[in-house]
mmCIF file of C-alpha atoms and ligand atoms in Angstrom:
data_model
loop_
_atom_site.group_PDB
_atom_site.id
_atom_site.type_symbol
_atom_site.label_atom_id
_atom_site.label_comp_id
_atom_site.label_asym_id
_atom_site.label_seq_id
_atom_site.Cartn_x
_atom_site.Cartn_y
_atom_site.Cartn_z
ATOM 1 C CA MET N 1 39.269 56.114 196.359
ATOM 2 C CA ARG N 2 35.754 57.472 196.339
ATOM 3 C CA ILE N 3 35.972 61.185 197.006
ATOM 4 C CA VAL N 4 33.243 63.827 197.282
ATOM 5 C CA LEU N 5 34.284 67.449 196.867
ATOM 6 C CA LEU N 6 31.741 69.829 198.419
ATOM 7 C CA GLY N 7 31.659 73.602 198.409
ATOM 8 C CA ALA N 8 29.746 76.608 197.146
ATOM 9 C CA PRO N 9 29.783 77.263 193.428
ATOM 10 C CA GLY N 10 33.044 79.107 192.723
ATOM 11 C CA ALA N 11 34.886 77.618 195.714
ATOM 12 C CA GLY N 12 37.453 76.123 193.325
ATOM 13 C CA LYS N 13 36.120 72.563 193.137
ATOM 14 C CA GLY N 14 36.824 72.187 189.412
ATOM 15 C CA THR N 15 40.416 73.425 189.683
ATOM 16 C CA GLN N 16 41.192 71.166 192.638
ATOM 17 C CA CYS N 17 39.516 68.174 190.989
ATOM 18 C CA LYS N 18 41.840 68.401 187.989
ATOM 19 C CA ARG N 19 44.831 68.258 190.340
ATOM 20 C CA ILE N 20 43.339 65.333 192.282
ATOM 21 C CA VAL N 21 42.882 63.462 188.984
ATOM 22 C CA ASP N 22 46.514 64.094 187.990
ATOM 23 C CA ARG N 23 47.837 62.778 191.303
ATOM 24 C CA TYR N 24 45.583 59.807 192.042
ATOM 25 C CA GLY N 25 44.311 58.733 188.592
ATOM 26 C CA VAL N 26 40.671 58.843 189.681
ATOM 27 C CA LEU N 27 37.834 59.784 187.326
ATOM 28 C CA HIS N 28 36.534 63.367 187.595
ATOM 29 C CA LEU N 29 32.753 63.375 187.533
ATOM 30 C CA SER N 30 31.317 66.882 187.485
ATOM 31 C CA SER N 31 27.512 66.909 187.366
ATOM 32 C CA GLY N 32 27.593 70.498 186.031
ATOM 33 C CA ASP N 33 30.001 69.565 183.192
ATOM 34 C CA ILE N 34 27.949 66.500 182.264
ATOM 35 C CA LEU N 35 24.770 68.615 182.197
ATOM 36 C CA ARG N 36 26.435 71.314 180.077
ATOM 37 C CA LYS N 37 27.571 68.659 177.593
ATOM 38 C CA GLU N 38 24.040 67.231 177.411
ATOM 39 C CA ARG N 39 22.749 70.757 176.824
ATOM 40 C CA SER N 40 25.183 71.553 174.062
ATOM 41 C CA GLU N 41 24.338 68.226 172.378
ATOM 42 C CA LYS N 42 20.636 69.087 172.782
ATOM 43 C CA THR N 43 19.755 65.689 174.260
ATOM 44 C CA GLU N 44 16.419 65.111 176.041
ATOM 45 C CA LEU N 45 18.218 65.305 179.381
ATOM 46 C CA GLY N 46 19.941 68.538 178.339
ATOM 47 C CA LYS N 47 16.636 70.113 177.317
ATOM 48 C CA LYS N 48 15.011 69.126 180.615
ATOM 49 C CA ALA N 49 17.898 70.593 182.630
ATOM 50 C CA GLN N 50 18.223 73.883 180.745
ATOM 51 C CA SER N 51 15.597 76.054 182.466
ATOM 52 C CA TYR N 52 16.694 74.962 185.949
ATOM 53 C CA MET N 53 20.331 75.701 185.171
ATOM 54 C CA ASP N 54 19.591 79.103 183.638
ATOM 55 C CA SER N 55 17.726 80.249 186.732
ATOM 56 C CA GLY N 56 20.291 78.948 189.259
ATOM 57 C CA ALA N 57 17.897 76.307 190.603
ATOM 58 C CA LEU N 58 18.753 72.643 191.038
ATOM 59 C CA VAL N 59 17.796 70.055 188.439
ATOM 60 C CA PRO N 60 15.372 67.536 190.043
ATOM 61 C CA ASP N 61 17.034 64.800 192.110
ATOM 62 C CA GLU N 62 15.720 61.844 190.110
ATOM 63 C CA ILE N 63 17.248 63.171 186.857
ATOM 64 C CA ILE N 64 20.613 63.844 188.516
ATOM 65 C CA VAL N 65 20.772 60.610 190.492
ATOM 66 C CA ALA N 66 20.112 58.493 187.373
ATOM 67 C CA MET N 67 22.686 60.461 185.379
ATOM 68 C CA MET N 68 25.406 60.257 188.033
ATOM 69 C CA SER N 69 24.808 56.594 188.923
ATOM 70 C CA GLY N 70 25.357 55.734 185.261
ATOM 71 C CA ALA N 71 28.577 57.752 185.191
ATOM 72 C CA ILE N 72 29.901 56.262 188.454
ATOM 73 C CA GLU N 73 29.452 52.723 187.141
ATOM 74 C CA LYS N 74 32.039 53.482 184.455
ATOM 75 C CA ALA N 75 34.687 54.679 186.952
ATOM 76 C CA PRO N 76 38.069 52.903 186.859
ATOM 77 C CA GLU N 77 39.517 50.769 189.671
ATOM 78 C CA ALA N 78 41.316 53.857 191.041
ATOM 79 C CA GLY N 79 37.938 55.418 191.895
ATOM 80 C CA PHE N 80 36.345 58.798 191.322
ATOM 81 C CA VAL N 81 36.054 62.332 192.590
ATOM 82 C CA LEU N 82 32.544 63.775 192.567
ATOM 83 C CA ASP N 83 32.273 67.486 191.869
ATOM 84 C CA GLY N 84 28.881 69.201 192.274
ATOM 85 C CA PHE N 85 27.150 65.989 193.313
ATOM 86 C CA PRO N 86 25.530 65.207 195.721
ATOM 87 C CA ARG N 87 23.948 68.616 196.156
ATOM 88 C CA THR N 88 20.951 67.687 198.308
ATOM 89 C CA VAL N 89 20.682 65.335 201.282
ATOM 90 C CA ASN N 90 18.344 63.191 199.212
ATOM 91 C CA GLN N 91 21.008 62.832 196.478
ATOM 92 C CA ALA N 92 23.581 61.901 199.161
ATOM 93 C CA ARG N 93 21.271 59.192 200.507
ATOM 94 C CA GLU N 94 20.660 57.822 197.007
ATOM 95 C CA LEU N 95 24.391 57.811 196.315
ATOM 96 C CA ASP N 96 25.050 55.913 199.553
ATOM 97 C CA LYS N 97 22.390 53.364 198.648
ATOM 98 C CA SER N 98 23.748 52.805 195.188
ATOM 99 C CA LEU N 99 27.358 52.447 196.453
ATOM 100 C CA ALA N 100 26.249 50.140 199.281
ATOM 101 C CA SER N 101 24.690 47.775 196.742
ATOM 102 C CA ASN N 102 28.287 47.187 195.519
ATOM 103 C CA ASN N 103 29.712 47.061 199.045
ATOM 104 C CA GLU N 104 31.231 50.488 198.578
ATOM 105 C CA GLN N 105 30.965 53.839 200.349
ATOM 106 C CA VAL N 106 32.191 57.419 200.117
ATOM 107 C CA ASP N 107 35.704 57.324 201.618
ATOM 108 C CA ILE N 108 36.338 60.999 202.173
ATOM 109 C CA VAL N 109 34.507 64.298 201.829
ATOM 110 C CA ILE N 110 36.472 67.476 201.195
ATOM 111 C CA ASN N 111 34.387 70.536 202.120
ATOM 112 C CA LEU N 112 35.745 73.773 200.644
ATOM 113 C CA LYS N 113 34.577 76.740 202.726
ATOM 114 C CA ILE N 114 34.304 80.266 201.380
ATOM 115 C CA ASP N 115 32.410 83.581 201.912
ATOM 116 C CA ASP N 116 29.551 84.564 199.621
ATOM 117 C CA GLN N 117 31.165 87.855 198.561
ATOM 118 C CA VAL N 118 34.329 86.061 197.449
ATOM 119 C CA VAL N 119 32.188 83.623 195.465
ATOM 120 C CA MET N 120 30.402 86.520 193.794
ATOM 121 C CA ASP N 121 33.713 88.161 192.730
ATOM 122 C CA ARG N 122 35.207 84.890 191.574
ATOM 123 C CA MET N 123 32.259 83.745 189.540
ATOM 124 C CA THR N 124 31.306 86.934 187.794
ATOM 125 C CA GLY N 125 34.980 87.245 186.727
ATOM 126 C CA ARG N 126 35.287 83.646 185.598
ATOM 127 C CA ARG N 127 35.877 82.863 181.930
ATOM 128 C CA SER N 128 36.280 79.453 180.345
ATOM 129 C CA CYS N 129 37.371 77.844 177.106
ATOM 130 C CA PRO N 130 34.428 76.277 175.252
ATOM 131 C CA LYS N 131 36.821 73.823 173.568
ATOM 132 C CA CYS N 132 39.130 72.401 176.282
ATOM 133 C CA GLY N 133 37.296 73.528 179.455
ATOM 134 C CA ALA N 134 40.265 75.478 180.893
ATOM 135 C CA VAL N 135 39.109 78.070 183.427
ATOM 136 C CA TYR N 136 40.501 81.614 183.848
ATOM 137 C CA HIS N 137 39.645 84.750 185.836
ATOM 138 C CA ILE N 138 39.716 88.325 184.565
ATOM 139 C CA ASN N 139 41.831 89.441 187.580
ATOM 140 C CA ASN N 140 43.319 86.425 189.381
ATOM 141 C CA LEU N 141 44.072 83.872 186.689
ATOM 142 C CA LYS N 142 44.520 85.794 183.472
ATOM 143 C CA PRO N 143 45.249 84.016 180.197
ATOM 144 C CA LYS N 144 48.497 85.032 178.450
ATOM 145 C CA VAL N 145 46.499 86.843 175.753
ATOM 146 C CA GLU N 146 43.360 88.617 176.978
ATOM 147 C CA GLY N 147 40.182 86.727 176.096
ATOM 148 C CA LYS N 148 42.011 83.756 174.498
ATOM 149 C CA CYS N 149 42.667 80.253 175.814
ATOM 150 C CA ASP N 150 46.353 79.486 176.510
ATOM 151 C CA ASN N 151 45.917 75.904 175.308
ATOM 152 C CA ASP N 152 44.167 76.344 171.964
ATOM 153 C CA GLY N 153 43.598 80.065 171.344
ATOM 154 C CA SER N 154 39.784 79.746 171.487
ATOM 155 C CA GLU N 155 37.750 82.823 172.406
ATOM 156 C CA LEU N 156 36.968 82.576 176.153
ATOM 157 C CA ILE N 157 33.320 82.726 177.218
ATOM 158 C CA GLN N 158 31.361 83.591 180.363
ATOM 159 C CA ARG N 159 28.941 80.899 181.479
ATOM 160 C CA THR N 160 25.331 82.080 181.254
ATOM 161 C CA ASP N 161 24.871 81.164 184.925
ATOM 162 C CA ASP N 162 27.871 83.224 186.097
ATOM 163 C CA THR N 163 25.987 86.556 185.979
ATOM 164 C CA ALA N 164 25.419 88.399 189.309
ATOM 165 C CA GLU N 165 21.667 87.621 189.482
ATOM 166 C CA VAL N 166 22.102 83.922 188.819
ATOM 167 C CA VAL N 167 25.109 83.631 191.154
ATOM 168 C CA ALA N 168 23.010 85.177 193.972
ATOM 169 C CA GLU N 169 20.329 82.586 193.313
ATOM 170 C CA ARG N 170 22.873 79.746 193.189
ATOM 171 C CA LEU N 171 24.295 80.852 196.548
ATOM 172 C CA LYS N 172 20.815 80.835 198.058
ATOM 173 C CA THR N 173 20.247 77.341 196.687
ATOM 174 C CA TYR N 174 23.634 76.259 198.067
ATOM 175 C CA HIS N 175 22.894 77.476 201.610
ATOM 176 C CA GLN N 176 19.426 75.963 201.671
ATOM 177 C CA GLN N 177 20.062 72.620 200.007
ATOM 178 C CA THR N 178 23.763 71.791 199.765
ATOM 179 C CA GLU N 179 25.226 72.937 203.095
ATOM 180 C CA PRO N 180 23.172 70.272 204.907
ATOM 181 C CA VAL N 181 24.965 67.633 202.780
ATOM 182 C CA ALA N 182 28.228 68.256 204.691
ATOM 183 C CA ASP N 183 26.339 67.700 207.958
ATOM 184 C CA TYR N 184 24.802 64.529 206.549
ATOM 185 C CA TYR N 185 28.326 63.140 205.951
ATOM 186 C CA ARG N 186 29.686 64.370 209.301
ATOM 187 C CA ARG N 187 28.114 61.443 211.089
ATOM 188 C CA ASN N 188 30.588 59.184 209.236
ATOM 189 C CA ASP N 189 33.436 61.281 210.595
ATOM 190 C CA ASN N 190 35.123 61.598 207.222
ATOM 191 C CA VAL N 191 34.573 65.273 206.369
ATOM 192 C CA CYS N 192 37.633 67.519 206.012
ATOM 193 C CA ASP N 193 36.778 71.228 206.161
ATOM 194 C CA ILE N 194 39.230 73.351 204.219
ATOM 195 C CA ASN N 195 39.356 77.134 203.989
ATOM 196 C CA ALA N 196 39.134 77.769 200.242
ATOM 197 C CA LEU N 197 40.221 81.391 200.486
ATOM 198 C CA GLY N 198 43.907 81.745 199.780
ATOM 199 C CA ASP N 199 46.668 80.386 197.631
ATOM 200 C CA ILE N 200 45.400 77.701 195.233
ATOM 201 C CA ASP N 201 48.594 75.614 195.590
ATOM 202 C CA GLN N 202 48.402 75.671 199.393
ATOM 203 C CA ILE N 203 44.782 74.506 199.265
ATOM 204 C CA THR N 204 45.842 71.688 196.936
ATOM 205 C CA ASP N 205 48.612 70.665 199.371
ATOM 206 C CA LEU N 206 46.106 70.503 202.223
ATOM 207 C CA ILE N 207 43.712 68.387 200.161
ATOM 208 C CA PHE N 208 46.548 66.034 199.143
ATOM 209 C CA LYS N 209 47.569 65.644 202.809
ATOM 210 C CA HIS N 210 44.097 64.322 203.617
ATOM 211 C CA LEU N 211 43.810 62.159 200.502
ATOM 212 C CA ASP N 212 47.297 60.660 200.859
ATOM 213 C CA VAL N 213 46.133 58.955 204.048
ATOM 214 C CA PHE N 214 43.613 56.991 201.971
ATOM 215 C CA ALA N 215 45.865 56.489 198.961
ATOM 216 C CA LYS N 216 48.470 54.777 201.169
ATOM 217 C CA SER N 217 46.038 52.587 203.094
HETATM 218 P P1 AMP T 301 27.862 73.607 188.564
HETATM 219 O O1 AMP T 301 28.707 73.795 187.357
HETATM 220 O O2 AMP T 301 28.244 72.409 189.366
HETATM 221 O O3 AMP T 301 27.759 74.845 189.407
HETATM 222 O O4 AMP T 301 26.375 73.288 188.033
HETATM 223 C C1 AMP T 301 25.662 74.169 187.175
HETATM 224 C C2 AMP T 301 24.168 73.949 187.343
HETATM 225 O O5 AMP T 301 23.828 72.598 186.995
HETATM 226 C C3 AMP T 301 23.617 74.132 188.744
HETATM 227 O O6 AMP T 301 23.344 75.488 189.046
HETATM 228 C C4 AMP T 301 22.348 73.285 188.700
HETATM 229 O O7 AMP T 301 21.306 73.930 188.002
HETATM 230 C C5 AMP T 301 22.804 72.099 187.849
HETATM 231 N N1 AMP T 301 23.384 71.016 188.692
HETATM 232 C C6 AMP T 301 24.682 70.584 188.730
HETATM 233 N N2 AMP T 301 24.829 69.577 189.591
HETATM 234 C C7 AMP T 301 23.625 69.363 190.147
HETATM 235 C C8 AMP T 301 23.132 68.467 191.138
HETATM 236 N N3 AMP T 301 23.944 67.575 191.763
HETATM 237 N N4 AMP T 301 21.820 68.525 191.456
HETATM 238 C C9 AMP T 301 20.989 69.394 190.858
HETATM 239 N N5 AMP T 301 21.373 70.284 189.918
HETATM 240 C C10 AMP T 301 22.679 70.269 189.555
#
């Protein structure tokens, strides 16, 4: 299965991707996570991406497309779920081209829909574990001990791009550049719009209902 998960930052893509991976055995490829790893390892790519990420802007397409094509090539037979990529229509076109060269295509696009104000509240309250990547929220998904990861006890951190100013900028970028990606895929008739406001488990069930159709075929 080749799945694309679209949605504003903070729509819950990361959380849902982990569940999709557990159920279908696909590889989770998050462009944001890959970039953050490159940054923390201070690679050339990481250094190039840093200023864009800190300001809430998008990293240039050619850097991202090369990075993600390399990652997709290593995906297992079961397939992959893309999280945070493609984020521009140009990236979507490049992805299509690169898949088509292997006689493949995106099978299904899950589009998580959510209001800007909800995104703002979710993201500014988000905390994550620098060690295992687990994600929490100061109000909605509290760790058992305040400020500590349930899995390994690490001190939870706030991402530098989860501050109110940067989130506002990321939302602007999303509306201008990423929303048109859903419309780009609509012509293939394989976009499932899902309301991402509500119970996390119910949203997962809805996503599974759509994906099960492909898993069984
Ligand atoms: P995310 O964790 O997916 O919200 O990504 C964090 C940041 O990484 C974004 O605000 C962008 O600066 C950068 N980024 C992630 N994915 C992409 C992409 N597909 N294209 C361009 N920039 C990206």
